[in-house]
Amino acid sequence: MITETLYEGFLRAHMNGIPLLAVLVDPDKLLPSQVPNFIQQLPDGTTHIFVGGSEVAVGATEALVTRLRAVVEQPIVLFPGDYRQITTKADGLLFLSLLSGRNPEYLIEQQIQAVPRLLHSEVAVIPTAYILIEGGHHSAVARVTNTKPIPQEQTETIVHTAKAAEYMGKKLVYLEAGSGAKFPVHETIIKAVRETISLPLIVGGGIRSQQQMDSAYQAGATMVVMGTALEEKLLKDQNI
Ligand code: 1GP
């Protein structure tokens, strides 16, 4: 049987209007021992597991991915804040370039540092434009990368950044309001980007409800990413 690649899965969903849902887990917040409880709480329709965080202890990502690998069927995709989080135990990697910022460390330096970890691995590497958009809080991404998000009012700048990414050969665009954002990326922005580019579009940051997810899909998101809302639920259920 010929199975499609990770990226072909994104393209098929994009072209056929199949909503993808990634649940994001931060190895600094979810311990491998909490995985059994966590997987019971995965929402219906979860298609991917993203693993990553802005500040993660060395080794924590690999330990979590190994534990997840044993129990989840969904592809496990790294969404790293730093090249040190890359582990070849995952199925894929969003090879991020922070195009909303002007910090060379996150435009090219981290990417070069990542190469030795990837050269002889089978991890599916997907070139991804990462665009940080104002979400009403000081996000960890903005703090760690020392970059500013693009204000939501600057729709044209966001659209042009996404289109430049497509011209540069990126394969995915990720519109990010930042983990725990007070408000997610507005539908008008998602719609404007979707109408201008032909790449699959990921939207995340501050999405907490089914209604917010549905609005993002209706506006043109191929995939929605949810992290904080599920993390909080897990902690609450465990009375931590
Ligand atoms: C963060 O887009 C993701 O990188 C998810 O954000 O934690 O707010 O769901 P939340």
mmCIF file of N, CA and C in Angstrom, residues 20-125:
data_model
loop_
_atom_site.group_PDB
_atom_site.id
_atom_site.type_symbol
_atom_site.label_atom_id
_atom_site.label_comp_id
_atom_site.label_asym_id
_atom_site.label_seq_id
_atom_site.Cartn_x
_atom_site.Cartn_y
_atom_site.Cartn_z
ATOM 1 N N LEU A 20 -8.219 20.033 9.471
ATOM 2 C CA LEU A 20 -7.192 19.363 10.272
ATOM 3 C C LEU A 20 -7.120 20.029 11.640
ATOM 4 N N LEU A 21 -6.891 19.210 12.665
ATOM 5 C CA LEU A 21 -6.760 19.745 14.022
ATOM 6 C C LEU A 21 -5.493 19.183 14.666
ATOM 7 N N ALA A 22 -4.594 20.097 15.008
ATOM 8 C CA ALA A 22 -3.382 19.671 15.718
ATOM 9 C C ALA A 22 -3.510 20.049 17.178
ATOM 10 N N VAL A 23 -3.211 19.096 18.038
ATOM 11 C CA VAL A 23 -3.130 19.384 19.470
ATOM 12 C C VAL A 23 -1.653 19.584 19.797
ATOM 13 N N LEU A 24 -1.368 20.745 20.387
ATOM 14 C CA LEU A 24 0.024 21.089 20.700
ATOM 15 C C LEU A 24 0.347 20.732 22.137
ATOM 16 N N VAL A 25 1.426 19.991 22.320
ATOM 17 C CA VAL A 25 1.882 19.721 23.684
ATOM 18 C C VAL A 25 3.287 20.276 23.876
ATOM 19 N N ASP A 26 3.466 20.888 25.034
ATOM 20 C CA ASP A 26 4.741 21.503 25.377
ATOM 21 C C ASP A 26 5.468 20.545 26.329
ATOM 22 N N PRO A 27 6.632 20.039 25.930
ATOM 23 C CA PRO A 27 7.328 19.051 26.771
ATOM 24 C C PRO A 27 7.716 19.603 28.142
ATOM 25 N N ASP A 28 7.683 20.888 28.300
ATOM 26 C CA ASP A 28 7.984 21.444 29.619
ATOM 27 C C ASP A 28 6.759 21.427 30.523
ATOM 28 N N LYS A 29 5.600 21.209 29.916
ATOM 29 C CA LYS A 29 4.368 21.217 30.719
ATOM 30 C C LYS A 29 3.745 19.842 30.831
ATOM 31 N N LEU A 30 3.914 19.009 29.824
ATOM 32 C CA LEU A 30 3.334 17.657 29.876
ATOM 33 C C LEU A 30 4.452 16.639 30.106
ATOM 34 N N LEU A 31 4.369 15.922 31.216
ATOM 35 C CA LEU A 31 5.378 14.904 31.509
ATOM 36 C C LEU A 31 5.006 13.616 30.787
ATOM 37 N N PRO A 32 6.000 12.809 30.419
ATOM 38 C CA PRO A 32 5.675 11.525 29.786
ATOM 39 C C PRO A 32 4.681 10.709 30.618
ATOM 40 N N SER A 33 4.770 10.797 31.934
ATOM 41 C CA SER A 33 3.856 10.017 32.780
ATOM 42 C C SER A 33 2.403 10.499 32.676
ATOM 43 N N GLN A 34 2.198 11.707 32.182
ATOM 44 C CA GLN A 34 0.829 12.230 32.040
ATOM 45 C C GLN A 34 0.205 11.880 30.682
ATOM 46 N N VAL A 35 0.982 11.220 29.836
ATOM 47 C CA VAL A 35 0.494 10.936 28.478
ATOM 48 C C VAL A 35 -0.796 10.116 28.466
ATOM 49 N N PRO A 36 -0.917 9.053 29.268
ATOM 50 C CA PRO A 36 -2.168 8.269 29.214
ATOM 51 C C PRO A 36 -3.406 9.117 29.497
ATOM 52 N N ASN A 37 -3.351 9.982 30.504
ATOM 53 C CA ASN A 37 -4.491 10.874 30.765
ATOM 54 C C ASN A 37 -4.708 11.833 29.620
ATOM 55 N N PHE A 38 -3.610 12.320 29.108
ATOM 56 C CA PHE A 38 -3.693 13.307 28.038
ATOM 57 C C PHE A 38 -4.382 12.745 26.797
ATOM 58 N N ILE A 39 -4.012 11.535 26.411
ATOM 59 C CA ILE A 39 -4.583 11.035 25.150
ATOM 60 C C ILE A 39 -6.078 10.739 25.282
ATOM 61 N N GLN A 40 -6.521 10.493 26.497
ATOM 62 C CA GLN A 40 -7.963 10.294 26.680
ATOM 63 C C GLN A 40 -8.740 11.578 26.426
ATOM 64 N N GLN A 41 -8.051 12.680 26.518
ATOM 65 C CA GLN A 41 -8.726 13.974 26.371
ATOM 66 C C GLN A 41 -8.575 14.576 24.980
ATOM 67 N N LEU A 42 -7.930 13.850 24.102
ATOM 68 C CA LEU A 42 -7.779 14.411 22.756
ATOM 69 C C LEU A 42 -9.165 14.633 22.159
ATOM 70 N N PRO A 43 -9.426 15.824 21.624
ATOM 71 C CA PRO A 43 -10.748 16.055 21.045
ATOM 72 C C PRO A 43 -10.985 15.160 19.833
ATOM 73 N N ASP A 44 -12.260 14.841 19.584
ATOM 74 C CA ASP A 44 -12.587 14.115 18.358
ATOM 75 C C ASP A 44 -12.069 14.937 17.192
ATOM 76 N N GLY A 45 -11.584 14.249 16.204
ATOM 77 C CA GLY A 45 -11.122 14.976 15.021
ATOM 78 C C GLY A 45 -9.685 15.450 15.114
ATOM 79 N N THR A 46 -8.967 15.040 16.174
ATOM 80 C CA THR A 46 -7.541 15.396 16.247
ATOM 81 C C THR A 46 -6.788 14.614 15.167
ATOM 82 N N THR A 47 -6.125 15.345 14.282
ATOM 83 C CA THR A 47 -5.442 14.679 13.166
ATOM 84 C C THR A 47 -3.930 14.630 13.340
ATOM 85 N N HIS A 48 -3.383 15.544 14.144
ATOM 86 C CA HIS A 48 -1.929 15.613 14.321
ATOM 87 C C HIS A 48 -1.622 15.965 15.778
ATOM 88 N N ILE A 49 -0.453 15.527 16.228
ATOM 89 C CA ILE A 49 0.056 15.973 17.524
ATOM 90 C C ILE A 49 1.294 16.815 17.246
ATOM 91 N N PHE A 50 1.256 18.060 17.691
ATOM 92 C CA PHE A 50 2.438 18.922 17.581
ATOM 93 C C PHE A 50 3.157 18.898 18.929
ATOM 94 N N VAL A 51 4.463 18.880 18.880
ATOM 95 C CA VAL A 51 5.259 18.895 20.110
ATOM 96 C C VAL A 51 6.278 20.018 20.029
ATOM 97 N N GLY A 52 6.249 20.891 21.015
ATOM 98 C CA GLY A 52 7.235 21.978 21.022
ATOM 99 C C GLY A 52 6.861 23.040 22.028
ATOM 100 N N GLY A 53 7.814 23.913 22.280
ATOM 101 C CA GLY A 53 7.581 25.016 23.212
ATOM 102 C C GLY A 53 8.673 26.050 23.027
ATOM 103 N N SER A 54 8.472 27.190 23.656
ATOM 104 C CA SER A 54 9.451 28.261 23.497
ATOM 105 C C SER A 54 10.711 27.994 24.298
ATOM 106 N N GLU A 55 10.538 27.402 25.475
ATOM 107 C CA GLU A 55 11.705 27.116 26.323
ATOM 108 C C GLU A 55 11.549 25.713 26.887
ATOM 109 N N VAL A 56 12.303 24.780 26.331
ATOM 110 C CA VAL A 56 12.144 23.379 26.730
ATOM 111 C C VAL A 56 13.501 22.824 27.167
ATOM 112 N N ALA A 57 13.504 22.081 28.269
ATOM 113 C CA ALA A 57 14.758 21.489 28.775
ATOM 114 C C ALA A 57 15.291 20.464 27.771
ATOM 115 N N VAL A 58 16.598 20.402 27.659
ATOM 116 C CA VAL A 58 17.228 19.456 26.726
ATOM 117 C C VAL A 58 16.799 18.029 27.094
ATOM 118 N N GLY A 59 16.389 17.274 26.082
ATOM 119 C CA GLY A 59 16.005 15.877 26.310
ATOM 120 C C GLY A 59 14.522 15.673 26.575
ATOM 121 N N ALA A 60 13.841 16.744 26.990
ATOM 122 C CA ALA A 60 12.421 16.597 27.349
ATOM 123 C C ALA A 60 11.568 16.274 26.114
ATOM 124 N N THR A 61 11.921 16.851 24.978
ATOM 125 C CA THR A 61 11.123 16.612 23.764
ATOM 126 C C THR A 61 11.228 15.149 23.339
ATOM 127 N N GLU A 62 12.453 14.638 23.329
ATOM 128 C CA GLU A 62 12.626 13.251 22.892
ATOM 129 C C GLU A 62 11.896 12.281 23.823
ATOM 130 N N ALA A 63 11.962 12.541 25.118
ATOM 131 C CA ALA A 63 11.275 11.658 26.078
ATOM 132 C C ALA A 63 9.769 11.682 25.851
ATOM 133 N N LEU A 64 9.226 12.856 25.595
ATOM 134 C CA LEU A 64 7.776 12.962 25.386
ATOM 135 C C LEU A 64 7.365 12.327 24.055
ATOM 136 N N VAL A 65 8.136 12.596 23.023
ATOM 137 C CA VAL A 65 7.798 12.027 21.705
ATOM 138 C C VAL A 65 7.841 10.506 21.764
ATOM 139 N N THR A 66 8.829 9.955 22.443
ATOM 140 C CA THR A 66 8.955 8.497 22.552
ATOM 141 C C THR A 66 7.728 7.904 23.258
ATOM 142 N N ARG A 67 7.296 8.583 24.314
ATOM 143 C CA ARG A 67 6.117 8.099 25.071
ATOM 144 C C ARG A 67 4.850 8.204 24.220
ATOM 145 N N LEU A 68 4.717 9.321 23.537
ATOM 146 C CA LEU A 68 3.533 9.521 22.681
ATOM 147 C C LEU A 68 3.508 8.499 21.544
ATOM 148 N N ARG A 69 4.673 8.274 20.966
ATOM 149 C CA ARG A 69 4.775 7.380 19.805
ATOM 150 C C ARG A 69 4.163 6.012 20.086
ATOM 151 N N ALA A 70 4.320 5.576 21.334
ATOM 152 C CA ALA A 70 3.833 4.244 21.703
ATOM 153 C C ALA A 70 2.310 4.185 21.781
ATOM 154 N N VAL A 71 1.649 5.319 21.892
ATOM 155 C CA VAL A 71 0.201 5.264 22.152
ATOM 156 C C VAL A 71 -0.684 6.074 21.208
ATOM 157 N N VAL A 72 -0.139 6.941 20.410
ATOM 158 C CA VAL A 72 -1.021 7.694 19.498
ATOM 159 C C VAL A 72 -0.814 7.267 18.051
ATOM 160 N N GLU A 73 -1.909 7.348 17.295
ATOM 161 C CA GLU A 73 -1.820 6.964 15.884
ATOM 162 C C GLU A 73 -1.510 8.154 15.003
ATOM 163 N N GLN A 74 -1.861 9.320 15.477
ATOM 164 C CA GLN A 74 -1.678 10.524 14.665
ATOM 165 C C GLN A 74 -0.188 10.811 14.425
ATOM 166 N N PRO A 75 0.119 11.449 13.296
ATOM 167 C CA PRO A 75 1.508 11.854 13.077
ATOM 168 C C PRO A 75 1.965 12.805 14.178
ATOM 169 N N ILE A 76 3.207 12.623 14.627
ATOM 170 C CA ILE A 76 3.791 13.496 15.647
ATOM 171 C C ILE A 76 4.750 14.443 14.934
ATOM 172 N N VAL A 77 4.432 15.717 15.054
ATOM 173 C CA VAL A 77 5.153 16.734 14.279
ATOM 174 C C VAL A 77 5.812 17.717 15.244
ATOM 175 N N LEU A 78 7.098 17.901 15.070
ATOM 176 C CA LEU A 78 7.816 18.857 15.917
ATOM 177 C C LEU A 78 7.504 20.279 15.480
ATOM 178 N N PHE A 79 7.311 21.095 16.477
ATOM 179 C CA PHE A 79 7.038 22.517 16.264
ATOM 180 C C PHE A 79 7.977 23.242 17.239
ATOM 181 N N PRO A 80 9.272 23.228 16.910
ATOM 182 C CA PRO A 80 10.266 23.578 17.927
ATOM 183 C C PRO A 80 10.497 25.071 18.063
ATOM 184 N N GLY A 81 10.735 25.483 19.298
ATOM 185 C CA GLY A 81 11.112 26.868 19.541
ATOM 186 C C GLY A 81 12.602 27.060 19.356
ATOM 187 N N ASP A 82 13.301 25.932 19.197
ATOM 188 C CA ASP A 82 14.759 25.972 19.215
ATOM 189 C C ASP A 82 15.263 24.689 18.550
ATOM 190 N N TYR A 83 16.397 24.739 17.851
ATOM 191 C CA TYR A 83 16.884 23.544 17.152
ATOM 192 C C TYR A 83 17.220 22.409 18.114
ATOM 193 N N ARG A 84 17.517 22.732 19.380
ATOM 194 C CA ARG A 84 17.877 21.686 20.352
ATOM 195 C C ARG A 84 16.692 20.763 20.644
ATOM 196 N N GLN A 85 15.489 21.185 20.277
ATOM 197 C CA GLN A 85 14.308 20.341 20.507
ATOM 198 C C GLN A 85 14.122 19.276 19.428
ATOM 199 N N ILE A 86 14.931 19.332 18.390
ATOM 200 C CA ILE A 86 14.710 18.397 17.277
ATOM 201 C C ILE A 86 15.140 16.988 17.668
ATOM 202 N N THR A 87 14.212 16.056 17.479
ATOM 203 C CA THR A 87 14.509 14.643 17.709
ATOM 204 C C THR A 87 14.052 13.854 16.488
ATOM 205 N N THR A 88 14.850 12.869 16.110
ATOM 206 C CA THR A 88 14.502 12.093 14.921
ATOM 207 C C THR A 88 13.425 11.043 15.222
ATOM 208 N N LYS A 89 12.946 11.026 16.451
ATOM 209 C CA LYS A 89 11.871 10.075 16.795
ATOM 210 C C LYS A 89 10.509 10.552 16.282
ATOM 211 N N ALA A 90 10.422 11.808 15.880
ATOM 212 C CA ALA A 90 9.140 12.338 15.395
ATOM 213 C C ALA A 90 8.943 11.993 13.922
ATOM 214 N N ASP A 91 7.694 12.124 13.462
ATOM 215 C CA ASP A 91 7.405 11.848 12.046
ATOM 216 C C ASP A 91 7.785 13.027 11.162
ATOM 217 N N GLY A 92 7.610 14.217 11.687
ATOM 218 C CA GLY A 92 7.846 15.383 10.841
ATOM 219 C C GLY A 92 8.298 16.571 11.654
ATOM 220 N N LEU A 93 8.665 17.609 10.922
ATOM 221 C CA LEU A 93 9.170 18.828 11.550
ATOM 222 C C LEU A 93 8.685 20.027 10.750
ATOM 223 N N LEU A 94 8.073 20.967 11.439
ATOM 224 C CA LEU A 94 7.807 22.252 10.792
ATOM 225 C C LEU A 94 9.124 23.021 10.851
ATOM 226 N N PHE A 95 9.731 23.188 9.689
ATOM 227 C CA PHE A 95 11.029 23.878 9.618
ATOM 228 C C PHE A 95 10.718 25.369 9.514
ATOM 229 N N LEU A 96 10.688 25.978 10.692
ATOM 230 C CA LEU A 96 10.110 27.324 10.813
ATOM 231 C C LEU A 96 11.100 28.415 10.475
ATOM 232 N N SER A 97 10.573 29.453 9.833
ATOM 233 C CA SER A 97 11.328 30.690 9.683
ATOM 234 C C SER A 97 10.396 31.813 10.126
ATOM 235 N N LEU A 98 10.855 32.563 11.116
ATOM 236 C CA LEU A 98 9.981 33.585 11.719
ATOM 237 C C LEU A 98 9.983 34.843 10.853
ATOM 238 N N LEU A 99 9.087 34.859 9.867
ATOM 239 C CA LEU A 99 9.129 35.918 8.853
ATOM 240 C C LEU A 99 8.481 37.226 9.300
ATOM 241 N N SER A 100 7.753 37.196 10.406
ATOM 242 C CA SER A 100 7.203 38.462 10.923
ATOM 243 C C SER A 100 8.292 39.268 11.610
ATOM 244 N N GLY A 101 9.368 38.628 12.014
ATOM 245 C CA GLY A 101 10.426 39.304 12.763
ATOM 246 C C GLY A 101 11.619 39.648 11.891
ATOM 247 N N ARG A 102 12.551 40.348 12.489
ATOM 248 C CA ARG A 102 13.760 40.741 11.762
ATOM 249 C C ARG A 102 14.995 40.322 12.544
ATOM 250 N N ASN A 103 14.857 39.177 13.216
ATOM 251 C CA ASN A 103 15.969 38.664 13.999
ATOM 252 C C ASN A 103 16.638 37.533 13.215
ATOM 253 N N PRO A 104 17.872 37.748 12.738
ATOM 254 C CA PRO A 104 18.514 36.720 11.892
ATOM 255 C C PRO A 104 18.660 35.370 12.581
ATOM 256 N N GLU A 105 18.698 35.391 13.905
ATOM 257 C CA GLU A 105 18.792 34.127 14.653
ATOM 258 C C GLU A 105 17.630 33.194 14.296
ATOM 259 N N TYR A 106 16.424 33.776 14.097
ATOM 260 C CA TYR A 106 15.239 32.960 13.824
ATOM 261 C C TYR A 106 14.831 32.970 12.353
ATOM 262 N N LEU A 107 15.603 33.696 11.554
ATOM 263 C CA LEU A 107 15.366 33.673 10.110
ATOM 264 C C LEU A 107 16.265 32.631 9.439
ATOM 265 N N ILE A 108 17.508 32.470 9.943
ATOM 266 C CA ILE A 108 18.423 31.539 9.283
ATOM 267 C C ILE A 108 19.379 30.811 10.235
ATOM 268 N N GLU A 109 19.800 31.428 11.360
ATOM 269 C CA GLU A 109 20.834 30.800 12.185
ATOM 270 C C GLU A 109 20.361 29.479 12.820
ATOM 271 N N GLN A 110 19.181 29.521 13.421
ATOM 272 C CA GLN A 110 18.642 28.303 14.035
ATOM 273 C C GLN A 110 18.498 27.185 12.992
ATOM 274 N N GLN A 111 18.131 27.570 11.787
ATOM 275 C CA GLN A 111 17.914 26.592 10.716
ATOM 276 C C GLN A 111 19.235 25.902 10.355
ATOM 277 N N ILE A 112 20.321 26.686 10.317
ATOM 278 C CA ILE A 112 21.635 26.093 10.016
ATOM 279 C C ILE A 112 22.041 25.138 11.137
ATOM 280 N N GLN A 113 21.799 25.554 12.367
ATOM 281 C CA GLN A 113 22.157 24.708 13.519
ATOM 282 C C GLN A 113 21.365 23.395 13.511
ATOM 283 N N ALA A 114 20.188 23.425 12.891
ATOM 284 C CA ALA A 114 19.331 22.226 12.873
ATOM 285 C C ALA A 114 19.843 21.153 11.913
ATOM 286 N N VAL A 115 20.617 21.549 10.929
ATOM 287 C CA VAL A 115 20.975 20.627 9.849
ATOM 288 C C VAL A 115 21.659 19.344 10.320
ATOM 289 N N PRO A 116 22.673 19.416 11.187
ATOM 290 C CA PRO A 116 23.328 18.157 11.588
ATOM 291 C C PRO A 116 22.361 17.152 12.216
ATOM 292 N N ARG A 117 21.303 17.645 12.822
ATOM 293 C CA ARG A 117 20.339 16.732 13.454
ATOM 294 C C ARG A 117 19.428 16.070 12.422
ATOM 295 N N LEU A 118 19.353 16.656 11.250
ATOM 296 C CA LEU A 118 18.384 16.194 10.259
ATOM 297 C C LEU A 118 19.011 15.444 9.084
ATOM 298 N N LEU A 119 20.311 15.692 8.847
ATOM 299 C CA LEU A 119 20.954 15.206 7.630
ATOM 300 C C LEU A 119 20.704 13.731 7.338
ATOM 301 N N HIS A 120 20.847 12.895 8.345
ATOM 302 C CA HIS A 120 20.740 11.453 8.090
ATOM 303 C C HIS A 120 19.485 10.864 8.727
ATOM 304 N N SER A 121 18.464 11.711 8.848
ATOM 305 C CA SER A 121 17.233 11.228 9.483
ATOM 306 C C SER A 121 16.125 11.091 8.438
ATOM 307 N N GLU A 122 15.054 10.446 8.849
ATOM 308 C CA GLU A 122 13.927 10.291 7.930
ATOM 309 C C GLU A 122 12.776 11.211 8.307
ATOM 310 N N VAL A 123 13.034 12.143 9.184
ATOM 311 C CA VAL A 123 11.988 13.092 9.593
ATOM 312 C C VAL A 123 11.555 13.908 8.357
ATOM 313 N N ALA A 124 10.247 14.020 8.164
ATOM 314 C CA ALA A 124 9.739 14.809 7.027
ATOM 315 C C ALA A 124 9.839 16.293 7.376
ATOM 316 N N VAL A 125 10.659 16.989 6.623
ATOM 317 C CA VAL A 125 10.926 18.402 6.919
ATOM 318 C C VAL A 125 10.036 19.278 6.023
#
